Every structure is written in C-alpha cells, then in structure tokens.
Short mmCIF file of C-alpha atoms in Angstrom, two decimals:
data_model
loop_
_atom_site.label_atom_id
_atom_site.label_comp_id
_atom_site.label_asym_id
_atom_site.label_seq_id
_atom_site.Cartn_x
_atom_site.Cartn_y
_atom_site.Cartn_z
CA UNK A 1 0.00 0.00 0.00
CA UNK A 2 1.61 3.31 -0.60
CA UNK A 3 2.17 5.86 2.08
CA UNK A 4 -0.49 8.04 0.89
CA UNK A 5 -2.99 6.03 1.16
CA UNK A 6 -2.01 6.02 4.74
CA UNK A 7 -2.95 7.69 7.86
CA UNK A 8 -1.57 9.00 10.78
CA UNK A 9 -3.70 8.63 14.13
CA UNK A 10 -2.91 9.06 18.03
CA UNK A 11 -4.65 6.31 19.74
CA UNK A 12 -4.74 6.58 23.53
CA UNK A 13 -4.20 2.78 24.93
CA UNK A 14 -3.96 1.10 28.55
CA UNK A 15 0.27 0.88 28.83
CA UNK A 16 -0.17 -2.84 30.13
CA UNK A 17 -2.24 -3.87 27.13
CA UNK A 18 -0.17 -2.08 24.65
CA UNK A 19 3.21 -4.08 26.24
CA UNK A 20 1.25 -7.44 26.02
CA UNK A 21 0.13 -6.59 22.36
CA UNK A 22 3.81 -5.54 21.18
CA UNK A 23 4.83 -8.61 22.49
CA UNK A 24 2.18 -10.67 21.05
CA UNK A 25 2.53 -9.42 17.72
CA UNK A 26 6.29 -10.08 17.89
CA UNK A 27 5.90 -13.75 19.19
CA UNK A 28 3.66 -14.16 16.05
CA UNK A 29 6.38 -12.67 13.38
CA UNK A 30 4.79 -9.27 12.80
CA UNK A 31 7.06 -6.94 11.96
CA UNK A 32 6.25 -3.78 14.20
CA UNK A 33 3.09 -2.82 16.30
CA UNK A 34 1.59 -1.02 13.30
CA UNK A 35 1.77 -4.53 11.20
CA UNK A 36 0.24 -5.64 13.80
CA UNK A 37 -2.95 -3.73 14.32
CA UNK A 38 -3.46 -3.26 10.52
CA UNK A 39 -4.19 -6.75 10.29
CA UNK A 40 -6.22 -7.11 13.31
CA UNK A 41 -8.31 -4.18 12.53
CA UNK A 42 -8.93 -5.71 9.06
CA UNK A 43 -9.66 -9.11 10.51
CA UNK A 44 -12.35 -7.55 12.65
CA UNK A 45 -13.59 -4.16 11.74
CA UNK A 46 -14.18 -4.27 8.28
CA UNK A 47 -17.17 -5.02 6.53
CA UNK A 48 -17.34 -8.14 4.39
CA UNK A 49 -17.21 -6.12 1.01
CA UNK A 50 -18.54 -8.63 -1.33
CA UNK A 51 -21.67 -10.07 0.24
CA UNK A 52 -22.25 -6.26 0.36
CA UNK A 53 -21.58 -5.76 -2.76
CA UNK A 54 -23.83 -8.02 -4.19
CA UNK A 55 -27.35 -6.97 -5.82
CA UNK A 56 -30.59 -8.38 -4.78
CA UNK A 57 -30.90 -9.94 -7.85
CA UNK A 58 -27.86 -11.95 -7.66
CA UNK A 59 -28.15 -12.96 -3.84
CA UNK A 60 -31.46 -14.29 -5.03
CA UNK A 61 -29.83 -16.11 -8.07
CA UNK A 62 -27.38 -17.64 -6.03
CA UNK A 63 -29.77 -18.58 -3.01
CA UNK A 64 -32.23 -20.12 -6.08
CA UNK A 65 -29.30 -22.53 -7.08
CA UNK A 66 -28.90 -23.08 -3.56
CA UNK A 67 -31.63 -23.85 -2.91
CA UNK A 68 -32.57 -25.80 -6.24
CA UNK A 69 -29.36 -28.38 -4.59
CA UNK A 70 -31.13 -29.05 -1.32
CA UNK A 71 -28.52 -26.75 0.22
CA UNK A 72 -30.55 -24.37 1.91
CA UNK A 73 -35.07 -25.06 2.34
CA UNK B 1 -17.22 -13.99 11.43
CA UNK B 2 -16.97 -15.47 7.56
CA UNK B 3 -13.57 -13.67 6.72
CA UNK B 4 -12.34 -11.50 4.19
CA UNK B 5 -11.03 -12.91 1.01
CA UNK B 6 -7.83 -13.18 0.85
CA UNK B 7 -6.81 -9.78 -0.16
CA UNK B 8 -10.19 -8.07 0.91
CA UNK B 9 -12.32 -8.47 -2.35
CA UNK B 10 -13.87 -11.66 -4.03
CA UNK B 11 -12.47 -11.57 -7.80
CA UNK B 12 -14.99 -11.61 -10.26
CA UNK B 13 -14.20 -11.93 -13.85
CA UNK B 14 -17.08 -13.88 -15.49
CA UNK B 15 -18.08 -11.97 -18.19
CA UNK B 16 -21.88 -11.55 -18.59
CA UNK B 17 -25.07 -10.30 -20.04
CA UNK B 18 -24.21 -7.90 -23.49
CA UNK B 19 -20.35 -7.32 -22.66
CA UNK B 20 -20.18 -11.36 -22.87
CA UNK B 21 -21.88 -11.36 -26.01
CA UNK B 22 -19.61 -9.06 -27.42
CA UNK B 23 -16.31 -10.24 -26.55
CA UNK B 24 -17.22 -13.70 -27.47
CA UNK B 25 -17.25 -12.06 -30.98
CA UNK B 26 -14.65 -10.23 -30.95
CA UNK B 27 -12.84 -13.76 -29.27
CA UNK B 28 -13.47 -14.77 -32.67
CA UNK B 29 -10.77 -12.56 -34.16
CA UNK B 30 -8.12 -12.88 -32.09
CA UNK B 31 -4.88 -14.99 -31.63
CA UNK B 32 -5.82 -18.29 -30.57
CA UNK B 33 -3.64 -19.86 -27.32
CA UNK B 34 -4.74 -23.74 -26.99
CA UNK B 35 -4.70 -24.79 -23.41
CA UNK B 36 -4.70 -27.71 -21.59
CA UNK B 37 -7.33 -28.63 -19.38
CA UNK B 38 -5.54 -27.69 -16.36
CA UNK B 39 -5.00 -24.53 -17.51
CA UNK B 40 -8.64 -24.45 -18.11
CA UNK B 41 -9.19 -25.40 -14.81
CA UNK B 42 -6.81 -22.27 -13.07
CA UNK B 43 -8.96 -19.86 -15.99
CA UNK B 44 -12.27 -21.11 -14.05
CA UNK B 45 -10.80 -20.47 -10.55
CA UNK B 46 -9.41 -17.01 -11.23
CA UNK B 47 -12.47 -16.00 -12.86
CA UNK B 48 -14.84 -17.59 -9.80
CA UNK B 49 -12.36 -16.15 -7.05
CA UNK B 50 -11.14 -19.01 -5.60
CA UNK B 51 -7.74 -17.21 -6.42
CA UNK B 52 -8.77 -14.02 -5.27
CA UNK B 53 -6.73 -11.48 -5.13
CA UNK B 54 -5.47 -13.20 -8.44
CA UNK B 55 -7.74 -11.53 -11.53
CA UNK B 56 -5.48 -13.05 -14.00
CA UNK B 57 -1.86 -15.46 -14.33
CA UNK B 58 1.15 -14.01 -12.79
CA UNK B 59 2.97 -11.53 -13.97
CA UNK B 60 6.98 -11.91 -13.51
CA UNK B 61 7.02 -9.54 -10.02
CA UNK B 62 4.44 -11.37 -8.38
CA UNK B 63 5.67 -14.90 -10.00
CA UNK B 64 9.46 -14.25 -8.51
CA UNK B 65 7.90 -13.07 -5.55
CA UNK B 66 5.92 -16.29 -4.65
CA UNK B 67 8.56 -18.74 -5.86
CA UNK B 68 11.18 -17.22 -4.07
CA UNK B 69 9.48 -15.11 -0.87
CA UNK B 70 6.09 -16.88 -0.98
CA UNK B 71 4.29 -13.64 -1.24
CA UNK B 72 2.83 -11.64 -3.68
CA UNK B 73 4.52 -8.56 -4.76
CA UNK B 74 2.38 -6.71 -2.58
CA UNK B 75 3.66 -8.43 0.50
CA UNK B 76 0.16 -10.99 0.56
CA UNK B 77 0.92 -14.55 1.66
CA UNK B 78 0.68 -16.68 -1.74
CA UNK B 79 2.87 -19.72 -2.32
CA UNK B 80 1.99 -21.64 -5.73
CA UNK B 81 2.07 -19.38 -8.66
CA UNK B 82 -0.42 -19.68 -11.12
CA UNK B 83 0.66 -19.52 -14.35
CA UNK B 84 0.36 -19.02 -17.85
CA UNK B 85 2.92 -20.97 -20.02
CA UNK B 86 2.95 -20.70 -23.97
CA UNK B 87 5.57 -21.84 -27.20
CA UNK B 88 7.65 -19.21 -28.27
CA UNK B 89 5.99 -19.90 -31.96
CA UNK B 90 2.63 -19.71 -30.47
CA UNK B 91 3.05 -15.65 -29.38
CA UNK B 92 4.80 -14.64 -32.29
CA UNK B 93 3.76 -11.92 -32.98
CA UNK B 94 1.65 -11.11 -29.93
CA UNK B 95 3.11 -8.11 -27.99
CA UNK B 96 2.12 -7.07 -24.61
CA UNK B 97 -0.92 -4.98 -24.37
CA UNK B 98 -3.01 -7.07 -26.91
CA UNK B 99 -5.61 -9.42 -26.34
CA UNK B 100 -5.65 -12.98 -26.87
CA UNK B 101 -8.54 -15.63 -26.96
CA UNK B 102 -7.76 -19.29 -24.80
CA UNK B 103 -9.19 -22.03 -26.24
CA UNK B 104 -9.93 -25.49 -24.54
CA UNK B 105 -11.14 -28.24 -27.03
CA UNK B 106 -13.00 -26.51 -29.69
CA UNK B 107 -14.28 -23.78 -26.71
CA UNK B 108 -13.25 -20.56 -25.79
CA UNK B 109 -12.71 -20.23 -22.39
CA UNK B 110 -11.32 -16.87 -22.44
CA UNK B 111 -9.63 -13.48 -23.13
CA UNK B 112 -6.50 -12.87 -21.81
CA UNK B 113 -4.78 -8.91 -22.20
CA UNK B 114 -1.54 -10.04 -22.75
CA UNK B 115 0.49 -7.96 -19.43
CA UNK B 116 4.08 -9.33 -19.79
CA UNK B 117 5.83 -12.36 -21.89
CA UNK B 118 8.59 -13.73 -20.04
CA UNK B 119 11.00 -16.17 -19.56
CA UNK B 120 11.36 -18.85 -16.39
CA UNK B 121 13.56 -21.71 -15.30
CA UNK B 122 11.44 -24.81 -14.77
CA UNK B 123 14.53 -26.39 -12.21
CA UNK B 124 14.36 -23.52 -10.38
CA UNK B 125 10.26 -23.97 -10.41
CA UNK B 126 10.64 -27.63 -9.08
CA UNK B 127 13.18 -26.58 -6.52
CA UNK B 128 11.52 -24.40 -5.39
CA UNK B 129 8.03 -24.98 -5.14
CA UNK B 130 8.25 -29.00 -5.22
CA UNK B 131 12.36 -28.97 -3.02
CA UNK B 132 13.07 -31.65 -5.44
CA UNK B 133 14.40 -32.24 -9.24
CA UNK B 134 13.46 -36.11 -9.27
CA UNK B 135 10.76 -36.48 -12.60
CA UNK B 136 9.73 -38.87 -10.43
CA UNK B 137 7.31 -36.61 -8.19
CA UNK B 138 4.36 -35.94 -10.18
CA UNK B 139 4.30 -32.15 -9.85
CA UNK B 140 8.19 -31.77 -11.60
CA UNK B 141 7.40 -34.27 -14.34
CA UNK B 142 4.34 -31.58 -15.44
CA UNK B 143 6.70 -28.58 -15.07
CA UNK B 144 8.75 -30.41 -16.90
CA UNK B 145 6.50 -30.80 -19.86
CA UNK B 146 5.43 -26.94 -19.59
CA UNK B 147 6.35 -24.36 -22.33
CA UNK B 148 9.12 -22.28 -22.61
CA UNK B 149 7.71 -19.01 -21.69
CA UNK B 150 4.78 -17.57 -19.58
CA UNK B 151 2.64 -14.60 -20.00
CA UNK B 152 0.82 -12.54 -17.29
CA UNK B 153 -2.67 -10.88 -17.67
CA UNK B 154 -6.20 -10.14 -16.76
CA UNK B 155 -8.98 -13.09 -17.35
CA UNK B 156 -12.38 -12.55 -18.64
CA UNK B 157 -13.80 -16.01 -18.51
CA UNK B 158 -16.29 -16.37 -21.67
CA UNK B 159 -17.25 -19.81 -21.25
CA UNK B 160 -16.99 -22.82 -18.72
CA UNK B 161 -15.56 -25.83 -18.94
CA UNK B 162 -16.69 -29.38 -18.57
CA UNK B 163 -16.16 -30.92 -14.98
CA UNK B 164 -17.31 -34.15 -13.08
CA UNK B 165 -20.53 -33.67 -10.45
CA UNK B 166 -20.79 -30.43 -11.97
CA UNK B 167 -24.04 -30.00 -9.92
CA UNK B 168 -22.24 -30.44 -6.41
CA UNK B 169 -19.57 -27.66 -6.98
CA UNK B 170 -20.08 -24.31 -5.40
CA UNK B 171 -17.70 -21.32 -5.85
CA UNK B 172 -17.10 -18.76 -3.20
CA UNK B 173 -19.60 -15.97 -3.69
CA UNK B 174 -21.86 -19.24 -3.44
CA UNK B 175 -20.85 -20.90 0.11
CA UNK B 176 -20.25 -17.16 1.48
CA UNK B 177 -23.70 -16.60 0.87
CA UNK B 178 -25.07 -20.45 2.23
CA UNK B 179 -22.25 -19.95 5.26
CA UNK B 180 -24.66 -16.86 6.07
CA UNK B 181 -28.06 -18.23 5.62
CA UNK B 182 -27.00 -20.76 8.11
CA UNK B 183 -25.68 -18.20 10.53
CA UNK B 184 -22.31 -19.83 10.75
CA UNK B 185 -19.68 -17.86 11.80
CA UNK B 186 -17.07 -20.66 12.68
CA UNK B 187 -16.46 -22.73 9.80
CA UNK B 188 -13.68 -25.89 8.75
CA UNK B 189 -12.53 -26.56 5.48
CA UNK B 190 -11.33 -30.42 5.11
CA UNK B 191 -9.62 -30.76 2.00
CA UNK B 192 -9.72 -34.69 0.62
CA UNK B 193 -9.71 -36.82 -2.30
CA UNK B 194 -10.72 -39.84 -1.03
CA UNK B 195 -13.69 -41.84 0.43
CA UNK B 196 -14.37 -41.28 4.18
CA UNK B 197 -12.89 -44.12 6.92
CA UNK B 198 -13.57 -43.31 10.73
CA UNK B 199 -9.67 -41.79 10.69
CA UNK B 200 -11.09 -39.10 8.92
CA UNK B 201 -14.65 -38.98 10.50
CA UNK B 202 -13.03 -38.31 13.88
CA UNK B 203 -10.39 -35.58 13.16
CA UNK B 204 -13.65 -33.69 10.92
CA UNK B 205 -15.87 -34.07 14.46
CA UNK B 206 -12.92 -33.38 16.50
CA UNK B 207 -12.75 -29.96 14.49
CA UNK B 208 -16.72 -29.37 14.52
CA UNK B 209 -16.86 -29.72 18.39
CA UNK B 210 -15.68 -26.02 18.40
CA UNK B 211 -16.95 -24.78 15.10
CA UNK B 212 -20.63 -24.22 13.66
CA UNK B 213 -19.89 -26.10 10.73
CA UNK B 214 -17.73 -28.14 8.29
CA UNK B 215 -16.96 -27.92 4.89
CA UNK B 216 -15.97 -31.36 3.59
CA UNK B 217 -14.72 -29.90 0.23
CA UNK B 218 -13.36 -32.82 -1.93
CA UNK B 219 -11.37 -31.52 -5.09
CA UNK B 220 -12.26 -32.41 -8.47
CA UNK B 221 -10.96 -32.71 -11.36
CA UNK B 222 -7.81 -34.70 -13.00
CA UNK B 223 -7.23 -37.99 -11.02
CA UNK B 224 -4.82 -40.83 -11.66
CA UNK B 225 -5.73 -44.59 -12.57
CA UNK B 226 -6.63 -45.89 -9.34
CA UNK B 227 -7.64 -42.92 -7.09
CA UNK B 228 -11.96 -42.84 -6.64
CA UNK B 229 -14.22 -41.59 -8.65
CA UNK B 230 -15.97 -38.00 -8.03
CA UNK B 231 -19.30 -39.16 -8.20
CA UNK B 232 -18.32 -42.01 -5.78
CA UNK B 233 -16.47 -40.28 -3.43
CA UNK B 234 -19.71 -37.95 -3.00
CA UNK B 235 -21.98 -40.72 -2.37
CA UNK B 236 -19.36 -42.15 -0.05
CA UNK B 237 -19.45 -39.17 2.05
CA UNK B 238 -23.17 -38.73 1.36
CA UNK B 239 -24.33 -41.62 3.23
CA UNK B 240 -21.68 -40.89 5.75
CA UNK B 241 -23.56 -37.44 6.44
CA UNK B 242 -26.98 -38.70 6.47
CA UNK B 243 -26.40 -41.70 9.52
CA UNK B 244 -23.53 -40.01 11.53
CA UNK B 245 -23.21 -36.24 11.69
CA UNK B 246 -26.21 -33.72 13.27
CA UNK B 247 -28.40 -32.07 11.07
CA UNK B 248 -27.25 -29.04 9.48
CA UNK B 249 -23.59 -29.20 10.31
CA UNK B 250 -22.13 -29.96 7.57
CA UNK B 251 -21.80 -28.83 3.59
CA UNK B 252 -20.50 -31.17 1.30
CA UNK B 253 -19.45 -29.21 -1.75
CA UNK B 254 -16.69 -29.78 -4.72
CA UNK B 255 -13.96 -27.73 -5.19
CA UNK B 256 -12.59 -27.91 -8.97
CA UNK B 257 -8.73 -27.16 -9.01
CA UNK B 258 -5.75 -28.89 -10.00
CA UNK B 259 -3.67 -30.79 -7.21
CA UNK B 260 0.26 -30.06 -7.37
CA UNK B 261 1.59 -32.22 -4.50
CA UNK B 262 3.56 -29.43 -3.52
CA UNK B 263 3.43 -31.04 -0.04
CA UNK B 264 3.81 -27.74 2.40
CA UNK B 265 3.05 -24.99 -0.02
CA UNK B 266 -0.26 -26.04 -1.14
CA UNK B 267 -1.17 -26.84 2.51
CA UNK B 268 -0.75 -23.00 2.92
CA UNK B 269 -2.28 -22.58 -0.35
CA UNK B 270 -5.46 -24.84 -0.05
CA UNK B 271 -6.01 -22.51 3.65
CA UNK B 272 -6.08 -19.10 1.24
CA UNK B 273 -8.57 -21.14 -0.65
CA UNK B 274 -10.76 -21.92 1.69
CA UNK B 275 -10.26 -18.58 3.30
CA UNK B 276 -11.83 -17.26 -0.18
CA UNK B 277 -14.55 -19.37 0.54
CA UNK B 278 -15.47 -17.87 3.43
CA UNK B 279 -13.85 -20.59 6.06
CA UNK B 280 -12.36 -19.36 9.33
CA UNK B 281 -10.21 -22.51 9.96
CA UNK B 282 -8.80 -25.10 7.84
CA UNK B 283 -7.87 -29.07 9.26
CA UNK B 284 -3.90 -29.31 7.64
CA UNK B 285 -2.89 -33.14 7.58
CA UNK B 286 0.81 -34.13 8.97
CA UNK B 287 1.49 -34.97 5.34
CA UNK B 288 -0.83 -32.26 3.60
CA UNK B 289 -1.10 -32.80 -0.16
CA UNK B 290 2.40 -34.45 0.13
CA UNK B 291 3.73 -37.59 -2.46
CA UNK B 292 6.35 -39.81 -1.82
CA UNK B 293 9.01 -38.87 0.83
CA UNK B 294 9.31 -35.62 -0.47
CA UNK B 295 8.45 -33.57 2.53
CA UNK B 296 9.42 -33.89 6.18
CA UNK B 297 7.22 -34.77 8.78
CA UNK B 298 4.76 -31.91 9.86
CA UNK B 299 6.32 -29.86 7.26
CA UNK B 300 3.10 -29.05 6.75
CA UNK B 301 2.17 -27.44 10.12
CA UNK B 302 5.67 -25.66 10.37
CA UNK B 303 5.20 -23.51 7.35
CA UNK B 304 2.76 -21.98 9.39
CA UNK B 305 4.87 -20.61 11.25
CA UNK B 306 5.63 -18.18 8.57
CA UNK B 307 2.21 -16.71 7.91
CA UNK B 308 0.74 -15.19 10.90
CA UNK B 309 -1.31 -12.73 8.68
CA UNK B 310 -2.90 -15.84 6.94
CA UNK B 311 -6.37 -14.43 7.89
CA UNK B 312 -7.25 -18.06 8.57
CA UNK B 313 -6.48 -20.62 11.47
CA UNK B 314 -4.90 -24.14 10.34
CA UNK B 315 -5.63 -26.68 12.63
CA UNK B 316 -3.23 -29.33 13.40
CA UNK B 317 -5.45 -32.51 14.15
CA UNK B 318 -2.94 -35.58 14.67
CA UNK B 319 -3.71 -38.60 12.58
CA UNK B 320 -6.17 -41.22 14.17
CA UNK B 321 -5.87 -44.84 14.60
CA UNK B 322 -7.96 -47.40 16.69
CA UNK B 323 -6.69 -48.39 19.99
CA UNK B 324 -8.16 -51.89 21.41
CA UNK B 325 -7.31 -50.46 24.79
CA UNK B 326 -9.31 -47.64 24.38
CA UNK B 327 -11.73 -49.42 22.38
CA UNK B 328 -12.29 -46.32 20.04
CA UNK B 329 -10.31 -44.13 17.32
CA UNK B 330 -8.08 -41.68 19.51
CA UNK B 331 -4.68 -40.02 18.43
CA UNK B 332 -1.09 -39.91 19.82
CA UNK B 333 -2.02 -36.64 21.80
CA UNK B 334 -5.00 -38.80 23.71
CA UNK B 335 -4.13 -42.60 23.97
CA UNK B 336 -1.55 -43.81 26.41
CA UNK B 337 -1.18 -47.34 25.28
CA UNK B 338 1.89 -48.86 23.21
CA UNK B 339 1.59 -49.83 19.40
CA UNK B 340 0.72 -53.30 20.03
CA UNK B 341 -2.40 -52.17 21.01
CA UNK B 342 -2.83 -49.84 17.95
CA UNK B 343 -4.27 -50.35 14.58
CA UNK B 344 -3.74 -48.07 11.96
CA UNK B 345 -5.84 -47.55 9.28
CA UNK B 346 -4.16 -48.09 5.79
CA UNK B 347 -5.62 -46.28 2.54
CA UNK B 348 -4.09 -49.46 0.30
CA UNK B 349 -5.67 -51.66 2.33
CA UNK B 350 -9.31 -50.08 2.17
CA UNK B 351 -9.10 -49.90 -1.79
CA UNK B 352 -7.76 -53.25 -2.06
CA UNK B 353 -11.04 -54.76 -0.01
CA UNK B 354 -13.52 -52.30 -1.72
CA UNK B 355 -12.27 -53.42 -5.04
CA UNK B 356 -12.70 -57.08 -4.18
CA UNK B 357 -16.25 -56.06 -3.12
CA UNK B 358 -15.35 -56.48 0.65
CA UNK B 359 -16.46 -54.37 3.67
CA UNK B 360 -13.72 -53.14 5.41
CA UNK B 361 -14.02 -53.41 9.44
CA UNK B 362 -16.27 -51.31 11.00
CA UNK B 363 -13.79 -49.57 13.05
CA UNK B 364 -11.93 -48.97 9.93
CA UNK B 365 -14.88 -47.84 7.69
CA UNK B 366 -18.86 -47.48 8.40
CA UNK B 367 -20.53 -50.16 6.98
CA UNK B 368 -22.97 -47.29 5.20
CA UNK B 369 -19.79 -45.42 3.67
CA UNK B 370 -18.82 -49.23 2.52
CA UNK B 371 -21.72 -50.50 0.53
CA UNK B 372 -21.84 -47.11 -0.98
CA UNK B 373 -18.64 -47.33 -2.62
CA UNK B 374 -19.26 -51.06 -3.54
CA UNK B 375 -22.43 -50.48 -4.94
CA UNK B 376 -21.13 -48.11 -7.16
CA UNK B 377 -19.48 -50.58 -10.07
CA UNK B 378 -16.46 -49.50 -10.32
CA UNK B 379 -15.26 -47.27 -7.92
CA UNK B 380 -11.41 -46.36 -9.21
CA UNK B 381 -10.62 -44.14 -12.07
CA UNK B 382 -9.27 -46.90 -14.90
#
C-alpha cells in the first residue's frame, strides 16, 4: 500500500495492554506494532465487502441454485 | 465472522449479459492460445475467485515473488504461482498490451490482455516450489513438460468448462452466501480426495466440536488410474452425512482445481482457498497434499509458522488410529497405550477390499460409507 494512502492517528491505549500486544505481535512474526494492528483491525472491523456488494438480484440467483441443490429449504 | 477474502475483495471476472456477447465475438478474431485442461481449470478459478486477489496469471514480479518469498509482490501470503505458459511460436507476434482468446477443445474459455511475456527456469520452479528435481514426483514431471515461456494478464472467462458432479460444486460468492443463511460464523474446510474411513470422520468431528460447521470440500478434477471416482467419493461421504453427523452441520461441496503435491506450499495454499470461501479454519494433515518422501514430517504445520497474517487458522489434528485399549479411534495426543495395542488404518488396504467387493471393518470404515462405494461398479478411475 503506498504511504499516501495512509494515515496518521494518536490512539490513547492502557500501557499494560499495549506491552502485552507488542509482544504478542512479535511472538507471532509481525514486523512492528503497526503490522500488527493493521491486520487485526482488518480481521475484525471491516465489513465483508462482497456479500455487500452483491445486488438483490444476484443474492437471489445464487440462493435459487442453492436452494434448487437441497442446500438451503 | 466469515472472513475477508484473501486480499479483501472476491475476484470476479465472469463476463456476462451484453459485454459477454460481445467479446465472445470479438474472441473470434483474435490470436488463438490452446490450453490444456488444467489450464482451463486455473482460468475457471481465477475468474470464480477461488484465487482471489489473483484476476489473471502471474505476472513476472508477483511470480518471482511467490517462488522465491512466498508472497505476492504486494507483501500478501501466496505460495503456488499460477501460471500461464505458452511456445515461443505460439506468441509470435503477440506483444504485450493485446488481447488474446484461450481455447480449450473446440471452446473458448477466455480473453487474456496479454500484461508481460517472459521467460522462467522450470529447475528452479521444481526446486523451489516442489524442493526436489526427481521427474519422479508428479508435480516436476508436469513442469517439466510446460512451455518455454509464460505470459501474465487479466482473465475474462467467456465460457466454462466441462467438470465431473458439476451440480455439487459451489464457488465462493456461493458458500459465502449459504455460510450466512446458516448463521455460521465458525467454519472448517477439510480438504480430501478420497472416500471417508472413521480416521477421517473423527479428526472432521474433532474440528466441529468447536466450530458451527464443516466444509468437507473434496477436489475435483484430474485424477490418476486408481484414485476414486468424483461421483463415488460424493456418495461415499453422502451416506456418511446422512447416519452419523447432526443435522445441518455440515456442507458437502466440490472444489474444482488442480492438485500439485507441492506437499507444504499447497497446505498454505489450499487454507487461502478456503479462506476465499469464506472458512475461518482449515484441518492441515501431517502430510498435507504431500507424495512420496518428499516432505518432512509436519512440514506441513511448520510452514505456518511463517504466515501469521494468513487471515485463517490451520488446525493441526494428529492422525487417528484405533486403539483396542481404548476401544475407540483416539490419536497420539489422547491414547496412552503402546503400538501393540494400535491399529492403523491403511488407505491401500481399504481400496484393495472395496475393489474385491469387501467391507472393510467397522472400526476402519462405516458399513454405510462401505456399501456405498461397492455399490457403485467400479469405484477407481481406470
């Protein structure tokens, strides 16, 4: 990702929490704290884009041939 | 929660409605690349996003990247390239930037916009991505036998391609949607290729005692004189479902892709898979898609090691076997007793009494899963 398409933020955290998570995402083989957040936050905040992204009319397609092989009533 | 795909967005590149329509004309006018039908195959994939982020074969960054760092250019975990390989005679002519149509059979799969042409070493390939030369492992004979020079580029898939049990494969978009409808958030992939004996039944329900459901996601496609049929491995693990597992825990879907025996690297691979499929853990065997004595033992957990941004969880189930002590299937981690005591369950040995119509023992096979294979005919690819 290039650095423009980054932000800067100040994030206030508990000291003890912040020492476990440094040392967490170490023992896992990320390379620094900020590694290490990125991916959690896109594990857990973001929205699932493509089940978003998909219209009515193809959820309904899909959930038809789905259905149609006894995978879903 | 169903995760991510692997890179954040599910890869789309079926071409529909009027824009189909037209470039299947225009297909008609273009350079012609013949493929084989494992090419085919990776075309399908990357067009139904079980490669995602992949919209297209590798260009040279991102195939020197994977062979050699097992990441994508971009730093995203990816260890088997796919790839694109063509005769030097057969792109004559062709320059980057133009469009070319891929032809299976007497069908066009595809358009391809020609990215990059360039050159690779096949022994570096093997050694890399197979850690052996020997033409003996099935994977370095087919590089082998690959063309002298790739090209990279973007997929439209035109038209699909003939496949066994066509009507029991799902792609991604699909189970991401079923995964929902059934309020599953915890889900396990188990790769296989083979019929169901209680080795396997017990590592699957050791996995769903934690999860909300299991994908039992047998891959289809090319198969070698003596492995099982598709259609009978389904109804093997049909009637398996049906007398032994709750209601509504499992889905039993096919997953067409080609099979490398790449041992450790496809174990990481087939987890991105299933992690495009909307699975949040994936069951890796000791020996995961391994051949021969080509890997080291639990190679195929250690790799692991090296991913922690995998975005999903492998989980290392140890091998079962059938302890008379214990009078049940356990593994190493949970029975005490010495080998004498232990019977392990051999693949051979299962094939050889199916194919002489026998049942295998029931704590070596279900005696459902059994007559199911034997009642299909044949059972084994000729």
């Amino acid at each position: 990702m290039a650095s423009e398409d980054k932000v800067r933020v100040e994030v206030l955290l508990p000291k003890e929490l912040y020492e476990k998570a440094v040392e967490r995402g170490r023992e896992a083989g990320f390379n620094s704290f900020n590694e290490f957040l990125t991916f959690l936050l896109e594990q857990i905040v973001e929205e699932e884009e493509t089940e978003a992204s998909l219209s009515p009319e193809d959820e309904e397609r899909i959930k038809e041939r789905l259905r149609s092989l006894g995978y879903i009533d | 929660m169903i995760p991510k795909p692997h890179g954040g967005k599910l890869v789309n590149r079926v071409v529909t409605g009027e824009k189909r329509d037209r470039l299947v004309l225009e297909a008609e006018e273009l350079p012609v690349l013949s493929i084989s039908y494992e090419r085919a195959v990776d075309v399908v994939d990357i067009a139904h996003g079980v490669f995602s982020p992949l919209e297209g074969f590798m260009v040279q960054s991102d195939y020197l990247s994977v062979l050699h760092d097992m990441r994508l250019s971009n730093d995203l975990p990816w260890t088997i390239p796919v790839v694109l390989d063509v005769d030097p005679d057969e792109i004559s002519g062709i320059k980057e930037g133009d469009y070319v149509a891929l032809k299976h059979g007497e069908t066009i799969v595809a358009v391809v916009r020609i990215d990059e042409i360039y050159g690779w070493d096949k022994r570096e390939y093997a050694e890399h991505i197979y850690k052996t030369l020997d033409l003996r492992h099935p994977g370095v004979a087919k590089t082998m036998k690959r063309k002298e020079l790739l090209v990279g580029g973007l997929v439209d898939l035109l038209n699909e391609i003939e496949y066994p049990v066509k009507h029991r494969v799902l792609w991604p978009i699909e189970t991401r949607v079923l995964f929902r409808e059934k309020k599953w958030e915890r889900i396990v992939a188990f790769q296989t290729r083979n019929v169901p004996h209680l080795g396997h039944e017990y590592v699957q329900k050791a996995a769903l005692t934690f999860a909300d459901g299991l994908l039992i996601h047998p891959l289809i496609g090319w198969k070698k004189p003596g492995d099982y049929r598709d259609e009978v491995i389904f109804m093997a693990y049909e009637a398996l479902i049906k007398h032994y597992y709750p209601r509504d825990t499992v889905v039993l879907a096919g997953l067409l892709m080609n099979m490398h025996y790449a041992g450790p690297r496809e174990a990481v691979h087939h987890a991105i898979v299933r992690k495009n499929f909307g699975c949040t853990h994936i069951i890796i065997g000791r020996d995961h898609a391994g051949v021969g004595n080509y890997y080291a033992p639990y190679e195929a957990w250690t790799i692991f090691n090296e991913f922690p941004d995998l975005g999903i969880t492998p989980l290392f189930i140890r091998e079962a076997f059938y302890c008379k002590k214990c009078g049940g299937m356990v593994n190493e981690k949970v029975c005490p007793h010495g080998e004498e005591h232990r019977i392990r369950i051999s693949g051979t040995a299962i094939r050889d009494m199916l194919r002489r119509g026998k049942t295998p023992p029931e704590y070596v096979m279900r005696p459902e899963v059994a007559r199911a294979v034997i009642e299909a005919g044949n059972p084994f690819i000729e």
